[in-house]
Coordinates of C-alpha atoms and ligand atoms in Angstrom, one line a residue:
X185 CA -137.4 -20.1 -61.6
X186 CA -140.0 -22.2 -59.9
X187 CA -138.4 -25.7 -60.1
X188 CA -141.8 -27.4 -60.0
X189 CA -143.9 -25.3 -62.4
X190 CA -146.6 -28.0 -62.6
X191 CA -147.0 -28.2 -58.8
X192 CA -149.2 -25.8 -56.9
X193 CA -148.0 -27.1 -53.6
X194 CA -144.5 -26.4 -52.3
X195 CA -142.4 -29.3 -51.0
X196 CA -143.1 -29.3 -47.2
X197 CA -140.5 -31.8 -46.2
X198 CA -137.6 -30.4 -44.4
X199 CA -135.7 -32.8 -42.1
X200 CA -133.7 -30.3 -40.2
X201 CA -134.7 -28.9 -37.8
X202 CA -137.1 -31.7 -37.1
X203 CA -140.5 -30.6 -38.2
X204 CA -142.3 -32.6 -35.5
X205 CA -141.5 -31.2 -32.1
X206 CA -142.4 -34.6 -30.8
X207 CA -139.1 -35.8 -32.1
X208 CA -137.1 -33.4 -29.9
X209 CA -137.6 -35.3 -26.6
X210 CA -134.9 -34.8 -24.0
X211 CA -134.3 -38.1 -22.2
X212 CA -132.4 -37.9 -18.9
X213 CA -131.3 -40.6 -16.5
X214 CA -131.7 -39.3 -12.9
X215 CA -131.2 -40.6 -9.4
X216 CA -134.4 -39.0 -8.1
X217 CA -137.5 -37.9 -9.9
X218 CA -138.0 -34.2 -9.6
X219 CA -141.1 -32.7 -8.2
X220 CA -141.3 -30.5 -11.3
X221 CA -142.5 -33.3 -13.5
X222 CA -146.1 -33.4 -14.7
X223 CA -146.5 -37.2 -14.1
X224 CA -144.5 -40.1 -12.9
X225 CA -145.1 -43.6 -14.3
X226 CA -144.7 -46.3 -11.6
X227 CA -144.3 -49.9 -12.6
X228 CA -146.9 -52.1 -10.9
X229 CA -146.6 -55.9 -10.9
X230 CA -149.8 -58.1 -10.8
X231 CA -150.8 -58.6 -7.1
X232 CA -147.5 -56.7 -6.3
X233 CA -146.6 -54.2 -3.6
X234 CA -147.4 -50.6 -4.6
X235 CA -144.7 -48.0 -3.7
X236 CA -145.8 -46.1 -0.6
X237 CA -145.6 -42.7 -2.4
X238 CA -148.7 -43.6 -4.4
X239 CA -150.8 -43.6 -1.2
X240 CA -152.8 -46.6 -2.2
X241 CA -152.3 -50.4 -2.0
X242 CA -152.8 -52.9 -4.7
X243 CA -156.3 -53.8 -3.5
X244 CA -157.4 -50.2 -3.9
X245 CA -156.0 -50.1 -7.5
X246 CA -157.8 -53.4 -8.2
X247 CA -161.1 -51.8 -7.3
X248 CA -160.9 -49.8 -10.5
X249 CA -160.3 -53.0 -12.5
X250 CA -156.5 -52.5 -12.5
X251 CA -154.8 -55.9 -12.6
X252 CA -151.2 -55.0 -13.4
X253 CA -151.3 -56.6 -16.8
X254 CA -148.6 -55.4 -19.2
X255 CA -149.5 -51.9 -20.6
X256 CA -152.5 -51.3 -18.3
X257 CA -152.5 -47.7 -16.9
X258 CA -154.3 -45.8 -14.2
X259 CA -153.8 -42.1 -13.4
X260 CA -153.6 -41.1 -9.7
X261 CA -153.8 -37.3 -9.4
X262 CA -152.0 -35.9 -6.3
X263 CA -152.9 -32.8 -4.3
X264 CA -149.4 -31.5 -4.7
X265 CA -146.6 -32.4 -7.1
X266 CA -146.6 -34.7 -10.0
X267 CA -149.5 -37.1 -10.7
X268 CA -148.7 -40.8 -10.6
X269 CA -149.5 -43.1 -13.4
X270 CA -149.7 -46.8 -12.3
X271 CA -148.4 -48.9 -15.2
X272 CA -148.9 -52.6 -15.3
X273 CA -145.8 -54.6 -16.2
X274 CA -147.4 -58.1 -16.4
X275 CA -146.2 -61.4 -15.1
X276 CA -142.5 -61.8 -14.5
X277 CA -142.0 -64.4 -17.2
X278 CA -143.3 -62.0 -19.9
X279 CA -141.0 -59.2 -19.1
X280 CA -138.8 -58.9 -22.1
X281 CA -137.1 -55.9 -23.9
X282 CA -140.1 -55.9 -26.4
X283 CA -142.6 -55.9 -23.6
X284 CA -140.8 -53.1 -21.8
X285 CA -140.8 -51.0 -25.0
X286 CA -144.5 -51.5 -25.3
X287 CA -145.2 -50.9 -21.5
X288 CA -143.4 -47.5 -21.9
X289 CA -145.3 -46.8 -25.1
X290 CA -148.6 -47.4 -23.2
X291 CA -147.4 -45.2 -20.4
X292 CA -146.3 -42.4 -22.8
X293 CA -149.7 -42.5 -24.5
X294 CA -151.6 -42.6 -21.2
X295 CA -149.6 -39.5 -20.3
X296 CA -150.5 -37.8 -23.7
X297 CA -151.7 -34.6 -21.9
X298 CA -148.3 -34.1 -20.3
X299 CA -145.0 -32.9 -21.7
X300 CA -142.6 -33.6 -18.7
X301 CA -142.8 -37.2 -17.7
X302 CA -140.7 -39.5 -15.5
X303 CA -140.6 -43.3 -15.1
X304 CA -139.8 -45.5 -12.1
X305 CA -139.4 -49.2 -12.9
X306 CA -137.9 -50.1 -9.5
X307 CA -136.2 -53.2 -10.8
X308 CA -139.3 -54.9 -12.3
X309 CA -137.5 -55.8 -15.6
X310 CA -134.6 -58.3 -15.4
X311 CA -132.7 -56.9 -18.4
X312 CA -129.3 -55.4 -18.9
X313 CA -129.3 -51.7 -17.9
X314 CA -128.3 -50.6 -21.3
X315 CA -131.2 -52.5 -22.9
X316 CA -133.5 -50.9 -20.3
X317 CA -132.3 -47.4 -21.3
X318 CA -132.6 -48.2 -25.0
X319 CA -136.1 -49.6 -25.0
X320 CA -137.5 -46.9 -22.7
X321 CA -136.3 -44.2 -25.0
X322 CA -137.6 -46.0 -28.0
X323 CA -141.0 -46.8 -26.5
X324 CA -141.6 -43.2 -25.4
X325 CA -140.3 -41.4 -28.6
X326 CA -142.0 -43.8 -31.0
X327 CA -145.4 -43.7 -29.1
X328 CA -145.5 -39.9 -28.9
X329 CA -144.7 -39.5 -32.6
X330 CA -147.4 -37.5 -34.5
X331 CA -147.3 -36.3 -38.1
X332 CA -148.4 -32.6 -37.6
X333 CA -146.7 -30.3 -40.1
X334 CA -149.8 -29.7 -42.2
X335 CA -152.1 -29.0 -39.2
X336 CA -152.7 -25.4 -38.1
X337 CA -153.5 -26.6 -34.6
X338 CA -152.2 -30.1 -34.0
X339 CA -153.8 -30.1 -30.5
X340 CA -151.4 -32.8 -29.2
X341 CA -149.0 -32.0 -26.3
X342 CA -145.5 -32.7 -27.5
X343 CA -143.3 -34.7 -25.2
X344 CA -140.5 -32.4 -24.0
X345 CA -138.7 -34.5 -21.5
X346 CA -138.5 -38.0 -20.1
X347 CA -136.7 -38.7 -16.9
X348 CA -135.7 -42.3 -16.1
X349 CA -135.0 -43.2 -12.5
X350 CA -131.9 -45.3 -12.1
X351 CA -129.5 -46.3 -9.3
X352 CA -126.3 -44.2 -9.4
X353 CA -124.3 -47.3 -10.2
X354 CA -126.5 -48.1 -13.3
X355 CA -126.7 -44.5 -14.6
X356 CA -123.9 -44.8 -17.1
X357 CA -125.1 -48.0 -18.7
X358 CA -128.7 -46.7 -18.8
X359 CA -127.5 -43.5 -20.4
X360 CA -125.6 -45.4 -23.1
X361 CA -128.7 -47.4 -23.9
X362 CA -130.8 -44.2 -24.0
X363 CA -128.5 -42.7 -26.5
X364 CA -128.8 -45.8 -28.7
X365 CA -132.6 -45.8 -28.3
X366 CA -132.8 -42.2 -29.3
X367 CA -130.8 -42.8 -32.5
X368 CA -133.0 -45.8 -33.4
X369 CA -136.3 -44.1 -32.6
X370 CA -135.4 -40.8 -34.3
X371 CA -134.4 -42.8 -37.5
X372 CA -137.7 -44.6 -37.4
X373 CA -139.6 -41.3 -37.0
X374 CA -137.7 -39.9 -40.0
X375 CA -139.0 -42.9 -42.0
X376 CA -142.5 -42.2 -40.7
X377 CA -142.3 -38.5 -41.6
X378 CA -141.2 -39.4 -45.1
X379 CA -144.0 -42.0 -45.6
X380 CA -146.7 -39.8 -44.0
X381 CA -145.9 -36.8 -46.2
X382 CA -148.4 -36.4 -49.1
X383 CA -147.2 -37.4 -52.5
X384 CA -147.5 -33.8 -53.9
X385 CA -145.3 -32.6 -51.1
X386 CA -142.6 -35.2 -51.5
X387 CA -141.8 -36.1 -55.1
X388 CA -138.8 -38.3 -56.2
X389 CA -136.9 -35.1 -56.9
X390 CA -137.7 -33.8 -53.4
X391 CA -136.6 -37.1 -51.8
X392 CA -133.3 -36.8 -53.6
X393 CA -132.9 -33.3 -52.0
X394 CA -133.8 -34.7 -48.6
X395 CA -131.2 -37.5 -49.0
X396 CA -128.5 -35.0 -49.8
X397 CA -129.4 -32.9 -46.8
X398 CA -129.7 -35.8 -44.3
X399 CA -126.7 -37.6 -45.8
X400 CA -124.5 -34.5 -45.3
X401 CA -125.6 -34.4 -41.6
X402 CA -124.9 -38.0 -41.0
X403 CA -121.5 -38.7 -42.7
X404 CA -122.9 -40.3 -45.9
X405 CA -121.7 -40.0 -49.4
X406 CA -124.9 -39.3 -51.5
X407 CA -125.3 -39.4 -55.2
X408 CA -128.6 -38.6 -56.9
X409 CA -129.1 -39.8 -60.5
X410 CA -131.6 -37.9 -62.6
X411 CA -133.5 -39.2 -65.7
X412 CA -130.7 -38.6 -68.1
X413 CA -128.3 -40.4 -65.9
X414 CA -130.7 -43.3 -65.5
X415 CA -131.0 -43.5 -69.3
X416 CA -127.2 -43.7 -69.4
X417 CA -127.2 -46.4 -66.7
X418 CA -129.8 -48.4 -68.6
X419 CA -132.3 -48.5 -65.7
X420 CA -135.2 -49.4 -67.9
X421 CA -137.4 -50.7 -65.0
X422 CA -137.3 -47.4 -63.2
X423 CA -137.7 -45.4 -66.4
X424 CA -140.5 -47.6 -67.6
X425 CA -142.5 -47.1 -64.4
X426 CA -141.8 -43.4 -64.6
X427 CA -142.9 -43.1 -68.2
X428 CA -146.5 -42.0 -67.4
X429 CA -145.5 -39.3 -64.9
X430 CA -144.8 -35.6 -65.3
X431 CA -142.3 -36.0 -62.4
X432 CA -138.8 -37.1 -63.1
X433 CA -137.5 -40.3 -61.5
X434 CA -134.5 -40.4 -59.1
X435 CA -132.1 -43.2 -58.2
X436 CA -130.5 -42.2 -54.9
X437 CA -127.3 -43.9 -53.8
X438 CA -125.9 -43.5 -50.3
X439 CA -122.7 -44.9 -49.0
X440 CA -121.6 -45.4 -45.4
X441 CA -118.0 -46.4 -44.6
X442 CA -116.9 -47.0 -41.0
X443 CA -114.4 -44.6 -39.6
X444 CA -112.3 -44.3 -36.4
X445 CA -112.8 -41.7 -33.7
X446 CA -110.7 -39.2 -35.8
X447 CA -112.8 -39.8 -38.9
X448 CA -110.2 -41.8 -40.8
X449 CA -111.6 -44.8 -42.7
X450 CA -111.2 -48.2 -41.1
X451 CA -111.4 -51.6 -42.8
X452 CA -115.1 -52.6 -42.8
X453 CA -116.0 -56.0 -41.3
X454 CA -118.3 -56.7 -44.3
X455 CA -120.1 -54.9 -47.1
X456 CA -123.9 -54.9 -47.2
X457 CA -126.1 -53.4 -50.0
X458 CA -129.6 -52.2 -49.2
X459 CA -132.3 -51.6 -51.8
X460 CA -135.6 -49.7 -51.1
X461 CA -138.7 -49.4 -53.2
X462 CA -139.5 -45.7 -53.6
X463 CA -142.9 -45.5 -55.4
X464 CA -143.9 -42.0 -54.3
X465 CA -147.5 -42.8 -55.2
X466 CA -148.8 -46.0 -56.8
X467 CA -151.9 -45.4 -58.8
X468 CA -151.4 -48.7 -60.6
X469 CA -150.5 -47.0 -63.8
X470 CA -152.5 -48.1 -66.9
X471 CA -153.6 -51.1 -64.7
X472 CA -155.3 -48.4 -62.6
X473 CA -156.2 -49.5 -59.1
X474 CA -160.0 -49.7 -58.6
X475 CA -161.5 -47.2 -56.2
X476 CA -160.7 -48.4 -52.6
X477 CA -160.0 -46.6 -49.3
X478 CA -156.7 -48.5 -49.1
X479 CA -155.4 -46.4 -52.0
X480 CA -154.9 -43.4 -49.7
X481 CA -152.1 -45.5 -48.3
X482 CA -150.4 -45.7 -51.7
X483 CA -148.5 -42.5 -50.8
X484 CA -146.6 -44.9 -48.5
X485 CA -145.4 -47.1 -51.4
X486 CA -142.0 -45.5 -50.7
X487 CA -141.9 -46.8 -47.2
X488 CA -139.1 -49.2 -48.1
X489 CA -136.9 -46.4 -49.5
X490 CA -137.8 -44.3 -46.4
X491 CA -136.7 -47.1 -44.1
X492 CA -133.4 -47.5 -45.9
X493 CA -132.7 -43.8 -46.0
X494 CA -133.6 -43.5 -42.3
X495 CA -131.5 -46.5 -41.4
X496 CA -128.5 -45.0 -43.2
X497 CA -128.7 -41.9 -41.0
X498 CA -128.0 -44.0 -37.8
X499 CA -124.9 -45.9 -38.9
X500 CA -122.2 -43.4 -38.2
X501 CA -123.8 -42.3 -34.9
X502 CA -123.7 -46.0 -33.9
X503 CA -120.2 -46.6 -35.2
X504 CA -121.5 -49.4 -37.4
X505 CA -118.6 -51.7 -38.4
X506 CA -120.2 -52.8 -41.7
X507 CA -119.9 -50.7 -44.9
X508 CA -123.3 -50.1 -46.4
X509 CA -124.3 -49.0 -49.9
X510 CA -128.0 -48.1 -50.4
X511 CA -130.0 -47.7 -53.5
X512 CA -133.4 -46.0 -53.4
X513 CA -135.5 -46.3 -56.6
X514 CA -137.9 -43.4 -56.7
X515 CA -140.7 -42.5 -59.0
X516 CA -144.5 -42.3 -58.9
X517 CA -146.5 -44.8 -61.0
X518 CA -149.0 -42.9 -63.1
X519 CA -151.3 -43.5 -66.1
X520 CA -151.1 -41.1 -69.0
X521 CA -150.6 -41.0 -72.8
X522 CA -146.9 -41.6 -72.3
X523 CA -147.2 -44.4 -69.7
X524 CA -145.9 -47.9 -70.2
X525 CA -148.8 -50.0 -71.4
X526 CA -149.6 -53.7 -71.1
X527 CA -147.5 -55.8 -73.5
X528 CA -144.7 -53.2 -73.6
X529 CA -141.2 -54.7 -73.1
X530 CA -138.7 -53.0 -70.9
X531 CA -134.9 -53.6 -70.9
X532 CA -133.6 -53.5 -67.4
X533 CA -130.0 -52.7 -66.2
X534 CA -127.9 -55.7 -67.3
X535 CA -130.0 -56.3 -70.4
X536 CA -132.8 -58.5 -69.2
X537 CA -136.1 -57.8 -71.1
X538 CA -139.4 -57.8 -69.2
X539 CA -142.8 -58.0 -70.7
X540 CA -145.1 -55.8 -68.7
X541 CA -148.4 -57.7 -68.2
X542 CA -149.6 -55.5 -65.4
X543 CA -148.3 -52.0 -64.7
X544 CA -149.4 -52.3 -61.1
X545 CA -146.7 -54.9 -60.5
X546 CA -144.2 -51.9 -60.7
X547 CA -142.2 -52.5 -57.6
X548 CA -140.3 -55.5 -59.0
X549 CA -139.4 -53.5 -62.1
X550 CA -137.8 -50.6 -60.2
X551 CA -136.1 -52.9 -57.6
X552 CA -134.5 -55.2 -60.3
X553 CA -132.5 -52.3 -61.8
X554 CA -131.2 -51.6 -58.3
X555 CA -130.5 -55.3 -57.5
X556 CA -128.4 -55.5 -60.7
X557 CA -126.5 -52.3 -59.7
X558 CA -126.0 -53.6 -56.2
X559 CA -124.8 -57.0 -57.5
X560 CA -122.2 -55.2 -59.6
X561 CA -120.5 -54.0 -56.4
X562 CA -120.1 -57.6 -55.3
X563 CA -121.3 -56.9 -51.7
X564 CA -121.4 -59.7 -49.1
X565 CA -125.2 -59.6 -49.1
X566 CA -128.1 -57.6 -50.5
X567 CA -131.2 -56.9 -48.5
X568 CA -134.2 -55.2 -50.2
X569 CA -137.2 -53.8 -48.5
X570 CA -140.4 -53.0 -50.4
X571 CA -144.2 -52.5 -50.0
X572 CA -144.4 -55.1 -52.7
X573 CA -147.5 -57.2 -52.6
X574 CA -151.1 -57.2 -51.3
X575 CA -150.5 -60.9 -51.0
X576 CA -147.9 -60.5 -48.2
X577 CA -150.5 -58.3 -46.3
X578 CA -153.2 -60.9 -46.9
X579 CA -151.0 -63.7 -45.6
X580 CA -149.5 -62.0 -42.5
X581 CA -151.5 -58.9 -41.7
X582 CA -150.3 -55.6 -40.3
X583 CA -147.9 -56.9 -37.6
X584 CA -145.6 -59.3 -39.5
X585 CA -143.8 -58.7 -42.7
X586 CA -142.7 -61.4 -45.1
X587 CA -139.0 -62.4 -45.6
X588 CA -137.8 -64.5 -48.5
X589 CA -134.4 -64.9 -50.1
X590 CA -131.8 -67.2 -51.6
X591 CA -129.6 -67.5 -48.5
X592 CA -130.7 -68.9 -45.2
X593 CA -127.8 -67.2 -43.4
X594 CA -128.9 -63.7 -44.4
X595 CA -132.5 -64.5 -43.8
X596 CA -131.7 -65.8 -40.3
X597 CA -129.7 -62.6 -39.5
X598 CA -132.7 -60.5 -40.6
X599 CA -135.0 -62.6 -38.4
X600 CA -132.6 -62.2 -35.4
X601 CA -132.6 -58.4 -35.9
X602 CA -136.4 -58.4 -36.2
X603 CA -136.6 -60.1 -32.8
X604 CA -134.3 -57.5 -31.3
X605 CA -136.3 -54.6 -32.6
X606 CA -139.8 -56.2 -32.3
X607 CA -140.4 -55.7 -36.1
X608 CA -141.7 -59.2 -36.7
X609 CA -140.9 -61.0 -39.9
X610 CA -141.9 -64.5 -41.1
X611 CA -140.2 -66.5 -43.8
X612 CA -142.2 -67.5 -46.9
X613 CA -140.7 -70.1 -49.3
X614 CA -138.9 -69.1 -52.5
X615 CA -140.6 -72.0 -54.3
X616 CA -138.5 -72.2 -57.4
X617 CA -140.9 -74.4 -59.3
X618 CA -143.3 -71.4 -59.5
X619 CA -140.7 -69.5 -61.6
X620 CA -142.2 -70.7 -64.8
X621 CA -145.3 -68.6 -64.1
X622 CA -143.1 -65.6 -65.0
X623 CA -142.1 -67.0 -68.4
X624 CA -143.0 -64.6 -71.3
X625 CA -143.6 -65.4 -74.9
X626 CA -141.8 -62.3 -76.1
X627 CA -139.3 -61.3 -73.5
X628 CA -136.9 -62.9 -71.0
X629 CA -139.4 -62.7 -68.1
X630 CA -142.8 -61.2 -67.5
X631 CA -143.8 -59.2 -64.4
X632 CA -147.0 -61.2 -63.6
X633 CA -147.5 -64.7 -62.4
X634 CA -150.7 -66.6 -61.5
X635 CA -153.3 -65.9 -58.9
X636 CA -151.7 -67.6 -56.0
X637 CA -148.6 -67.1 -53.8
X638 CA -148.2 -63.5 -54.9
X639 CA -145.5 -62.6 -52.4
X640 CA -143.4 -65.6 -53.5
X641 CA -143.9 -64.9 -57.2
X642 CA -142.7 -61.3 -56.7
X643 CA -139.7 -62.5 -54.8
X644 CA -138.9 -65.1 -57.6
X645 CA -138.9 -62.2 -60.1
X646 CA -136.3 -60.3 -57.9
X647 CA -134.2 -63.5 -57.4
X648 CA -133.3 -63.5 -61.1
X649 CA -131.4 -60.2 -60.6
X650 CA -129.2 -60.9 -57.6
X651 CA -127.2 -63.8 -59.2
X652 CA -125.3 -65.8 -56.6
X653 CA -125.1 -63.0 -54.0
X654 CA -126.7 -63.9 -50.7
X655 CA -129.9 -62.0 -50.6
X656 CA -133.0 -61.4 -48.4
X657 CA -136.2 -59.6 -49.4
X658 CA -138.5 -57.9 -46.9
X659 CA -142.1 -57.4 -48.1
X660 CA -143.6 -54.7 -45.8
X661 CA -146.9 -54.1 -47.6
X662 CA -148.9 -55.1 -44.6
X663 CA -146.7 -53.5 -41.9
X664 CA -146.0 -50.1 -43.4
X665 CA -148.9 -48.4 -41.6
X666 CA -151.5 -48.9 -38.9
X667 CA -155.0 -47.4 -38.6
X668 CA -154.7 -46.7 -34.8
X669 CA -152.0 -46.4 -32.2
X670 CA -150.8 -49.8 -31.0
X671 CA -147.7 -50.8 -29.0
X672 CA -144.7 -48.9 -30.4
X673 CA -146.6 -48.2 -33.6
X674 CA -148.2 -44.8 -33.9
X675 CA -151.2 -44.2 -36.2
X676 CA -150.1 -43.8 -39.8
X677 CA -146.7 -44.8 -41.2
X678 CA -144.9 -47.2 -38.8
X679 CA -141.3 -46.8 -40.0
X680 CA -141.3 -50.6 -40.1
X681 CA -137.9 -52.0 -41.0
X682 CA -135.8 -49.0 -40.1
X683 CA -134.6 -50.3 -36.7
X684 CA -134.4 -53.8 -38.1
X685 CA -132.0 -52.7 -40.9
X686 CA -129.9 -50.7 -38.5
X687 CA -129.6 -53.7 -36.2
X688 CA -128.8 -56.0 -39.2
X689 CA -126.1 -53.6 -40.5
X690 CA -124.5 -53.4 -37.0
X691 CA -124.4 -57.1 -36.4
X692 CA -123.9 -58.4 -40.0
X693 CA -121.6 -61.4 -40.4
X694 CA -120.6 -62.5 -43.9
Ligands
BES122 N1 -147.8 -51.2 -53.8 C1 -148.5 -52.3 -54.2 C2 -148.6 -53.4 -53.0 C3 -149.3 -52.9 -51.8 C4 -150.7 -53.3 -51.6 C5 -148.7 -52.2 -50.8 C6 -151.3 -52.9 -50.4 C7 -149.3 -51.9 -49.6 C8 -150.6 -52.2 -49.4 C9 -147.9 -53.0 -55.4 O1 -147.3 -52.2 -56.3 C10 -149.0 -53.7 -56.1 O2 -149.8 -53.1 -56.7 N2 -148.9 -55.1 -56.2 C11 -149.9 -55.8 -56.9 C12 -149.1 -56.9 -57.7 C13 -150.0 -57.6 -58.7 C14 -150.5 -56.7 -59.7 C15 -149.2 -58.7 -59.3 C16 -150.8 -56.5 -55.8 O3 -150.3 -56.9 -54.8 O4 -152.0 -56.6 -56.1
ZN123 ZN1 -146.5 -50.5 -55.5
MN124 MN1 -148.5 -51.4 -57.8

């Protein structure tokens, strides 16, 4: 039987083997760059000496306007052998892990016509060798990502190999970093693939299937809860948002427990719960969104769930010492004769009643069921990630996400991870005196506050459901996608938060 009789389109999402050949890059650490490469990127400092192999001096490069600023590139074709690509690395005081990631991203894009590339930094970045390997791999793999499975002729040249020149004594450390960078970048690209996939090709049910498949491949215990089970669990938020849809909702739970080299469980250093908003498409529901080009992006309203699922796939490969339980709350938000309407009251997991004053404020409804479920496990902390409010995007733009929470320790750990991964977050206040805006005449709480401080109001709603458990909330509405390639971000879904959550889980201290 066709399991999706109402769908004309088949599910196209299949995580294995990777659908995007761009994600199958082979990264090697080498002691000399082979003459079989298409192009070799060579780091050039501002006013610096240019390696003799390039056949030109800095003054000659400068005649084209090349200054050596970070990320500037200039292609130098050669009569024989690989072309050279001069890559500016900027002034010495700006050479950080984040700037190297972006320098390599700029190089990989300038080399977009080539599939076999090499890079020679010749000591320009004063970073640990492992960090160098990691961020080079991340920069190249993230920058060459393209979402192509629905194009007959994608036209882009996939990156097949990246050779990194390193001194023999550094090779092992660089290689270890490369392995880490590959795991991080591939996880982020999985989140991108999920968020870029059209809503009709990836329903909540499909995402449950994907989670089972990737979970099995990455040592996770996965449980997918269907509509009947969600009724039994009392998840009235997720069910209420789903009420207008012909698609069933899914709550996807994934568990990671650390193991030793033989696969035997070891005592975790801490227990972290992650919650992701998985609105497969957000039409607004009965509070239908007005026509606006931005709504094309509402297929990415599951970017939080995608980041959590993708992050989970990296934990066992990285031997993360923290146990992590994840909850993905998945449904679309559709208007119809059966949809939740304004004034309806939903009963969430745990019994709290919510008056729905706007069906477009659906994220907080689905998240709150999960925050209650997560709290029941008494984890050391809960972190949720959600494309929650236009207000967060208005306040911080597309580069920086909002972080709010009830515990400065967890917030500070999230900020530290965001610095390590260059996924910038900025704390907004959880101003408790605004909570009264969410009071309802008929229920325990309403899902709409006043006109101002929308990101804070949404977080105050969530705060009611985590009790005393240390909690941080990431609002990634602005950072979930970009309109054009920039730095490590490739056009389309950014996978924002995936690497941050991995880093947080690895380094988490209760
Ligand atoms: N998914 C949207 C938020 C969003 C907006 C994400 C732009 C990405 C880009 C969310 O469900 C929403 O509709 N929020 C409303 C809340 C309001 C009705 C209280 C918003 O921000 O306008
Ligand atoms: Zn939404
Ligand atoms: Mn909405």
